Coordinates of C-alpha atoms and ligand atoms in Angstrom, one line a residue:
M190 CA 0.0 0.0 0.0
A191 CA 1.5 3.3 -1.0
K192 CA 2.1 5.8 1.8
R193 CA -0.1 8.8 1.5
G194 CA -0.5 12.3 3.2
I195 CA -3.9 12.1 4.8
L196 CA -6.0 14.8 6.5
V197 CA -8.8 13.7 8.9
T198 CA -11.1 16.5 9.9
G199 CA -12.7 15.7 13.2
G200 CA -9.9 13.3 13.8
C201 CA -10.1 13.7 17.6
G202 CA -13.6 12.5 17.7
F203 CA -15.0 9.0 18.3
I204 CA -15.0 7.8 14.8
G205 CA -12.2 10.0 13.4
S206 CA -9.7 8.9 16.1
H207 CA -10.2 5.2 15.4
L208 CA -9.6 6.0 11.7
V209 CA -6.4 7.9 12.5
D210 CA -5.1 4.9 14.5
R211 CA -5.7 2.6 11.6
L212 CA -4.1 4.9 9.0
I213 CA -1.0 5.3 11.1
L214 CA -0.8 1.6 11.6
D215 CA -1.0 1.3 7.8
G216 CA 2.0 3.6 7.5
H217 CA 0.4 6.8 6.2
D218 CA 1.3 10.3 7.2
V219 CA -1.7 11.6 9.1
R220 CA -2.7 15.1 10.0
V221 CA -5.8 15.9 12.1
Y222 CA -7.8 19.0 12.0
D223 CA -10.2 19.3 15.0
I224 CA -12.0 22.0 17.1
L225 CA -12.0 19.9 20.3
E226 CA -15.6 20.6 21.0
P227 CA -16.0 21.0 24.8
Q228 CA -19.5 19.4 24.8
V229 CA -17.8 16.2 23.5
H230 CA -14.3 16.3 25.1
G231 CA -14.9 18.5 28.2
K232 CA -12.0 20.8 29.0
K233 CA -9.1 18.4 28.3
K234 CA -7.7 16.8 25.2
P235 CA -8.7 13.1 25.0
K236 CA -6.0 10.8 26.3
Y237 CA -6.4 8.4 23.4
L238 CA -4.9 10.8 20.7
N239 CA -2.4 9.0 18.6
K240 CA 1.1 10.5 19.1
N241 CA 2.2 9.7 15.6
A242 CA -0.3 12.0 14.0
E243 CA 0.1 15.8 13.5
Y244 CA -2.5 17.9 15.2
I245 CA -3.9 21.3 14.1
Y246 CA -6.6 22.6 16.3
G247 CA -9.1 24.9 14.7
D248 CA -12.6 25.6 13.5
I249 CA -13.6 24.0 10.2
R250 CA -14.9 27.5 9.1
N251 CA -11.4 29.1 9.6
T252 CA -10.1 29.2 6.0
R253 CA -6.6 30.4 6.8
K254 CA -6.0 27.5 9.3
L255 CA -7.7 24.9 7.2
K256 CA -5.6 25.9 4.2
K257 CA -2.5 25.2 6.2
A258 CA -3.9 21.8 7.3
L259 CA -4.4 20.9 3.6
A260 CA -0.7 21.5 2.6
G261 CA 0.7 18.4 0.9
I262 CA -2.4 16.4 1.5
E263 CA -3.6 13.7 -1.1
V264 CA -6.6 12.2 0.8
V265 CA -9.2 14.0 2.8
Y266 CA -11.6 12.3 5.3
H267 CA -14.2 14.8 6.3
D268 CA -15.5 13.7 9.6
A269 CA -15.8 17.0 11.4
S270 CA -19.5 17.7 12.4
Q271 CA -21.7 18.9 15.2
V272 CA -23.6 15.7 16.0
G273 CA -26.5 16.2 18.3
V274 CA -29.8 15.5 16.6
G275 CA -32.1 16.9 19.3
Q276 CA -29.8 19.9 20.0
S277 CA -29.8 20.7 16.3
M278 CA -33.5 21.5 16.5
Y279 CA -32.9 24.6 18.6
E280 CA -29.2 25.5 17.9
I281 CA -30.0 25.7 14.2
G282 CA -27.6 28.4 13.3
K283 CA -24.7 26.6 14.9
Y284 CA -25.4 23.3 13.1
V285 CA -25.9 24.9 9.7
S286 CA -22.8 27.0 10.2
H287 CA -20.4 24.3 11.3
N288 CA -21.7 21.4 9.2
S289 CA -22.9 23.1 6.0
Y290 CA -20.9 26.2 5.7
G291 CA -17.8 24.5 7.2
T292 CA -18.0 21.9 4.4
A293 CA -18.3 24.8 1.9
V294 CA -15.0 26.3 3.2
L295 CA -13.3 22.9 2.9
L296 CA -14.6 22.4 -0.7
E297 CA -13.4 25.8 -1.9
L298 CA -10.0 25.0 -0.6
L299 CA -10.0 21.6 -2.2
I300 CA -10.8 23.1 -5.6
S301 CA -7.6 25.1 -5.4
C302 CA -5.5 21.9 -4.8
R303 CA -7.6 19.5 -6.9
N304 CA -4.6 18.2 -8.9
R305 CA -3.0 16.9 -5.8
V306 CA -6.1 15.5 -4.0
K307 CA -6.8 11.9 -5.0
K308 CA -9.8 11.2 -2.8
L309 CA -12.4 12.9 -0.6
V310 CA -14.4 10.6 1.7
V311 CA -17.3 12.3 3.6
A312 CA -18.9 10.9 6.7
S313 CA -22.7 10.9 5.9
S314 CA -25.5 9.4 7.9
M315 CA -28.5 7.2 7.9
S316 CA -30.4 10.2 9.2
L317 CA -30.8 11.3 5.6
Y318 CA -33.4 8.7 5.1
G319 CA -35.8 9.6 7.8
E320 CA -37.9 6.5 8.2
G321 CA -36.4 3.3 6.7
G322 CA -38.0 1.2 3.9
Y323 CA -41.3 -0.7 4.6
K324 CA -43.5 -3.2 2.9
C325 CA -47.3 -3.1 3.2
P326 CA -49.1 -6.5 3.0
S327 CA -51.5 -5.0 0.4
C328 CA -49.7 -2.1 -1.3
G329 CA -46.1 -3.4 -1.6
I330 CA -43.0 -1.3 -0.9
V331 CA -43.7 2.1 0.6
Y332 CA -41.6 4.9 1.9
P333 CA -43.7 6.6 4.6
R334 CA -42.9 10.0 6.2
L335 CA -42.8 10.4 10.0
R336 CA -45.8 9.3 12.1
N337 CA -48.1 12.2 12.8
E338 CA -48.7 13.6 16.3
A339 CA -52.2 12.2 16.6
Q340 CA -50.9 8.7 16.0
L341 CA -48.1 9.1 18.5
L342 CA -50.4 10.6 21.1
S343 CA -52.7 7.6 20.8
K344 CA -49.5 5.4 21.4
K345 CA -49.9 3.4 18.2
W346 CA -46.1 3.1 17.7
E347 CA -45.9 0.9 14.5
M348 CA -45.8 2.5 11.1
Q349 CA -49.0 2.4 9.1
C350 CA -49.4 2.3 5.3
P351 CA -50.0 5.9 4.0
D352 CA -52.6 4.4 1.6
C353 CA -54.5 1.6 3.4
Q354 CA -53.5 2.2 7.1
K355 CA -52.4 -1.4 7.6
D356 CA -49.4 -2.0 9.9
L357 CA -46.1 -2.1 7.9
L358 CA -43.2 -4.5 8.0
P359 CA -39.7 -2.9 8.0
I360 CA -37.4 -3.9 5.2
P361 CA -33.7 -3.2 4.6
T362 CA -33.1 0.4 3.5
S363 CA -31.1 0.8 0.3
E364 CA -29.2 3.9 -1.0
D365 CA -31.9 4.7 -3.5
K366 CA -34.6 5.1 -0.9
P367 CA -36.0 8.7 -1.2
L368 CA -34.4 11.0 1.4
F369 CA -36.6 12.6 4.0
P370 CA -34.4 14.1 6.7
T371 CA -36.3 14.9 9.9
S372 CA -33.9 17.1 11.8
I373 CA -31.6 20.1 11.1
Y374 CA -28.7 17.8 11.9
A375 CA -29.9 15.4 9.1
T376 CA -30.4 18.2 6.6
T377 CA -26.9 19.5 7.2
K378 CA -25.5 16.0 6.7
R379 CA -27.4 15.8 3.4
C380 CA -26.0 19.1 2.5
Q381 CA -22.5 17.9 3.2
E382 CA -23.0 14.7 1.3
E383 CA -24.5 16.4 -1.8
M384 CA -22.1 19.4 -1.8
C385 CA -19.0 17.0 -1.7
L386 CA -20.3 14.8 -4.5
E387 CA -21.4 17.8 -6.6
V388 CA -18.0 19.5 -6.3
G389 CA -16.1 16.1 -6.6
I390 CA -17.9 15.4 -9.9
A391 CA -17.5 18.9 -11.3
Y392 CA -13.7 19.2 -10.5
K393 CA -12.8 15.5 -10.9
I394 CA -11.9 14.9 -7.3
P395 CA -12.9 11.3 -6.7
T396 CA -15.5 11.6 -3.8
V397 CA -17.2 8.9 -1.7
A398 CA -20.0 9.4 0.8
L399 CA -20.4 6.8 3.5
R400 CA -23.9 6.7 5.2
Y401 CA -23.1 5.5 8.7
F402 CA -25.8 3.7 10.6
N403 CA -25.8 3.8 14.4
V404 CA -22.1 3.6 15.3
Y405 CA -21.0 2.4 18.8
G406 CA -17.7 1.5 20.5
P407 CA -14.9 2.7 22.7
R408 CA -14.3 6.5 22.9
Q409 CA -18.0 7.3 22.4
S410 CA -18.6 10.3 24.6
L411 CA -20.2 9.1 27.9
N412 CA -20.8 12.7 29.0
N413 CA -22.6 14.0 26.0
P414 CA -26.3 13.5 26.4
Y415 CA -26.9 14.3 22.7
T416 CA -25.0 11.3 21.5
G417 CA -26.5 7.9 20.4
V418 CA -28.7 5.6 22.5
G419 CA -26.0 3.1 23.4
A420 CA -23.7 5.6 25.1
I421 CA -26.7 7.2 26.9
F422 CA -27.9 3.9 28.3
L423 CA -24.3 2.9 29.3
S424 CA -23.9 6.2 31.1
R425 CA -27.2 5.8 33.0
I426 CA -26.4 2.2 33.9
K427 CA -22.9 3.1 35.2
N428 CA -24.6 5.7 37.4
N429 CA -27.1 3.0 38.6
N430 CA -30.0 4.6 36.9
P431 CA -32.4 2.5 34.7
P432 CA -32.2 3.1 31.0
L433 CA -35.2 5.2 29.9
I434 CA -36.9 3.8 26.8
F435 CA -39.1 5.9 24.5
E436 CA -42.2 4.4 22.9
D437 CA -42.4 0.6 23.6
G438 CA -38.8 -0.3 23.1
R439 CA -39.6 -2.3 20.0
Q440 CA -38.3 0.3 17.6
T441 CA -35.2 -1.0 15.8
R442 CA -31.8 0.3 14.5
D443 CA -28.7 -1.1 12.8
F444 CA -25.8 -0.9 15.3
I445 CA -22.3 -1.0 13.7
Y446 CA -19.1 -1.3 15.6
V447 CA -16.6 1.4 15.0
S448 CA -13.8 -0.8 13.6
D449 CA -16.2 -1.9 10.9
I450 CA -16.8 1.8 10.0
V451 CA -13.0 2.3 9.8
E452 CA -12.7 -0.7 7.5
A453 CA -15.4 0.8 5.1
N454 CA -13.4 4.1 5.2
I455 CA -10.1 2.3 4.1
L456 CA -12.0 0.5 1.3
A457 CA -13.5 3.8 0.2
M458 CA -9.9 5.2 -0.1
E459 CA -8.3 2.2 -1.8
K460 CA -11.0 1.2 -4.3
K461 CA -11.7 3.2 -7.4
E462 CA -15.1 1.4 -7.7
A463 CA -16.1 3.6 -4.8
N464 CA -15.6 6.9 -6.6
Y465 CA -18.5 9.3 -7.0
S466 CA -20.9 6.9 -5.0
V467 CA -22.8 6.7 -1.9
F468 CA -22.7 3.6 0.4
N469 CA -24.7 2.5 3.4
V470 CA -22.3 1.3 6.2
G471 CA -24.3 -0.9 8.6
T472 CA -24.5 -4.6 9.5
G473 CA -27.9 -5.2 7.8
E474 CA -29.3 -6.5 11.1
P475 CA -31.9 -4.7 13.1
H476 CA -31.8 -4.7 17.0
S477 CA -34.6 -3.3 19.2
I478 CA -33.9 -0.5 21.6
F479 CA -35.1 -2.7 24.5
D480 CA -32.5 -5.3 23.4
I481 CA -29.7 -2.7 23.6
A482 CA -30.7 -1.7 27.2
Q483 CA -31.1 -5.3 28.3
T484 CA -27.8 -6.4 26.7
I485 CA -25.9 -3.7 28.5
I486 CA -27.6 -4.5 31.8
N487 CA -26.8 -8.2 31.3
I488 CA -23.1 -7.7 30.5
T489 CA -22.6 -5.2 33.3
R490 CA -24.5 -7.5 35.7
R491 CA -26.4 -4.6 37.2
D492 CA -29.6 -5.1 39.1
L493 CA -31.6 -2.7 36.9
K494 CA -34.7 -3.0 34.7
P495 CA -35.2 -0.8 31.6
R496 CA -38.0 1.7 32.2
I497 CA -40.4 1.8 29.2
L498 CA -41.8 5.3 29.1
N499 CA -44.5 4.9 26.4
K500 CA -43.7 8.4 25.4
F501 CA -42.3 9.8 22.3
R502 CA -39.5 12.1 21.1
A503 CA -40.3 14.5 18.3
G504 CA -38.7 13.5 15.0
D505 CA -37.8 10.0 16.0
I506 CA -38.1 7.3 13.3
R507 CA -39.5 3.9 14.1
H508 CA -37.3 1.5 12.2
C509 CA -34.3 1.8 9.9
Y510 CA -31.6 -0.8 9.1
A511 CA -29.2 -1.0 6.2
D512 CA -29.3 -2.8 3.0
I513 CA -25.6 -3.4 2.6
T514 CA -25.7 -5.2 -0.8
K515 CA -24.0 -2.3 -2.6
I516 CA -21.0 -2.0 -0.4
Q517 CA -20.7 -5.8 -0.2
N518 CA -20.7 -6.2 -3.9
K519 CA -18.7 -3.1 -5.0
L520 CA -16.2 -2.8 -2.2
N521 CA -16.2 -6.3 -0.8
F522 CA -17.1 -5.0 2.7
K523 CA -18.2 -7.4 5.4
P524 CA -18.9 -6.3 9.0
A525 CA -16.6 -8.3 11.2
V526 CA -17.7 -7.6 14.8
S527 CA -21.0 -9.1 16.1
F528 CA -23.4 -7.1 18.2
E529 CA -22.6 -9.1 21.4
E530 CA -18.9 -8.9 20.9
G531 CA -19.0 -5.1 20.1
M532 CA -21.1 -4.4 23.2
K533 CA -18.7 -6.4 25.4
R534 CA -15.8 -4.4 24.0
L535 CA -17.6 -1.1 24.6
I536 CA -18.5 -2.0 28.1
A537 CA -14.9 -3.3 28.9
W538 CA -13.5 0.0 27.8
S539 CA -16.2 2.0 29.7
S540 CA -15.2 0.4 33.0
H541 CA -12.2 2.7 33.2
E542 CA -14.1 5.8 32.1
A543 CA -16.0 8.4 34.1
A544 CA -19.6 8.8 32.9
R545 CA -21.6 11.9 33.9
D546 CA -25.3 11.1 33.3
L547 CA -26.7 14.3 31.8
S548 CA -29.5 12.6 30.0
S549 CA -32.3 14.0 32.3
K550 CA -31.0 17.5 31.7
A551 CA -31.0 17.0 28.0
Q552 CA -34.5 15.5 28.1
K553 CA -35.8 18.6 30.1
E554 CA -34.3 20.8 27.3
L555 CA -36.4 18.9 24.7
I556 CA -39.6 19.0 26.8
K557 CA -39.2 22.7 27.5
R558 CA -39.2 23.3 23.7
G559 CA -42.1 20.9 23.0
L560 CA -39.7 18.4 21.3
A561 CA -40.5 15.5 23.6
E562 CA -43.4 14.4 25.9
Ligands
LIG262 C1 -30.0 9.7 15.2 C2 -29.6 10.0 13.9 C3 -28.3 9.4 13.5 C4 -27.3 9.7 14.6 C5 -27.8 9.3 15.9 C6 -26.8 9.7 17.1 C7 -31.8 10.2 12.7 C8 -32.9 9.5 11.9 N1 -30.7 9.5 13.0 O1 -30.3 8.3 15.2 O2 -27.8 9.8 12.3 O3 -26.1 9.0 14.3 O4 -29.0 10.0 16.2 O5 -26.7 11.0 17.2 O6 -31.9 11.4 13.0 N2 -33.9 6.3 22.8 C9 -34.4 5.9 24.0 N3 -33.9 6.4 25.2 C10 -32.9 7.3 25.2 C11 -32.3 7.7 24.0 C12 -32.8 7.2 22.8 O7 -35.3 5.1 24.0 O8 -32.4 7.7 26.3 C13 -34.4 5.8 21.6 C14 -34.9 6.8 20.6 O9 -36.2 7.2 20.9 C15 -34.8 6.1 19.2 C16 -33.6 5.1 19.5 O10 -33.4 5.1 20.9 O11 -36.0 5.4 19.0 C17 -32.3 5.6 18.8 O12 -32.1 6.9 19.2 P1 -30.6 7.7 19.0 O13 -29.5 6.9 19.4 O14 -30.8 9.1 19.4 O15 -30.4 7.7 17.4 P2 -31.3 7.7 16.1 O16 -32.5 8.4 16.3 O17 -31.3 6.3 15.6

């Protein structure tokens, strides 16, 4: 494998830092550009930062600094983003500015060094889909929008066919499903994905967008209540609080372990079959939210029971799991870490980590704004 000069934006974060470790291991020269967001990292630099990478700390919107970070670079992984879905619904300007405008700054700079840059890989998200794919027993495949408030208030949690109102069966979600983002976060991720591909195609910078499903693993922030459900549950359980489950707990997601996400990123860089394309990166297997809570309780051996709230959070989808046929066929990707094994690794790592459970505070923020019951 040829040695390359690689920039990872957001390389101090959960996913970015694992990618940096792997790139260093593979012998590349790696530079990280990161804002060290206090909501994620607290006041200190994370202790896991790889000493063999070069670090430039700055805001993605700072053209002058970002330009310096791009000097000599051949491959760019764009993983810098503000990531709280709920929070994006009230800190709208911040999310649009960092995620959308920040990507615009990066792209303008990339145009000026397009002869040198051989690949741009952008971290996209399953959130672009909104609800996943479904099948109606009478009407066939349908792509419903979010459940309306009347349905949610009557606590009918399953999706219903928009045409005949029968209960729907979730099916794997493929890349060509129409995109219905349901949060400002999701809209900014769509913007990132589409802007990168548009500019990549126009200026012949081979670009790949990876739509991550629900990623979990070591280094996930246990103090950020705006992060994904796995880390929130783990943080509550470590503090001897029962996990709080919205709806009935039977909603499902596709949980993918972070090292599998890293592998997909390596394939996206190495393979030209990836160029100018979008790929789902998931396992293809749905797991219920109740299952997540129970699995963490079982592995940690705590005497706790998940608390099913039978309440909803505005904007939540019911089911979404990946159809991974495209990435399997085109890039030969295969998730390697099972759900049970991944959860064990996450929990083993967390036993040495402090976890401040701020989920009740975050929930109050949402309720105050009418974004949760
Ligand atoms: C959303 C984004 C996804 C992002 C992820 C983490 C969408 C469609 N997807 O995913 O891109 O990576 O957030 O930021 O916007 N839940 C509980 N109790 C809790 C917390 C969550 O029951 O304390 C439930 C939620 O109601 C939901 C499920 O767990 O049904 C998953 O929630 P979450 O982890 O926030 O992620 P997604 O909504 O799947």
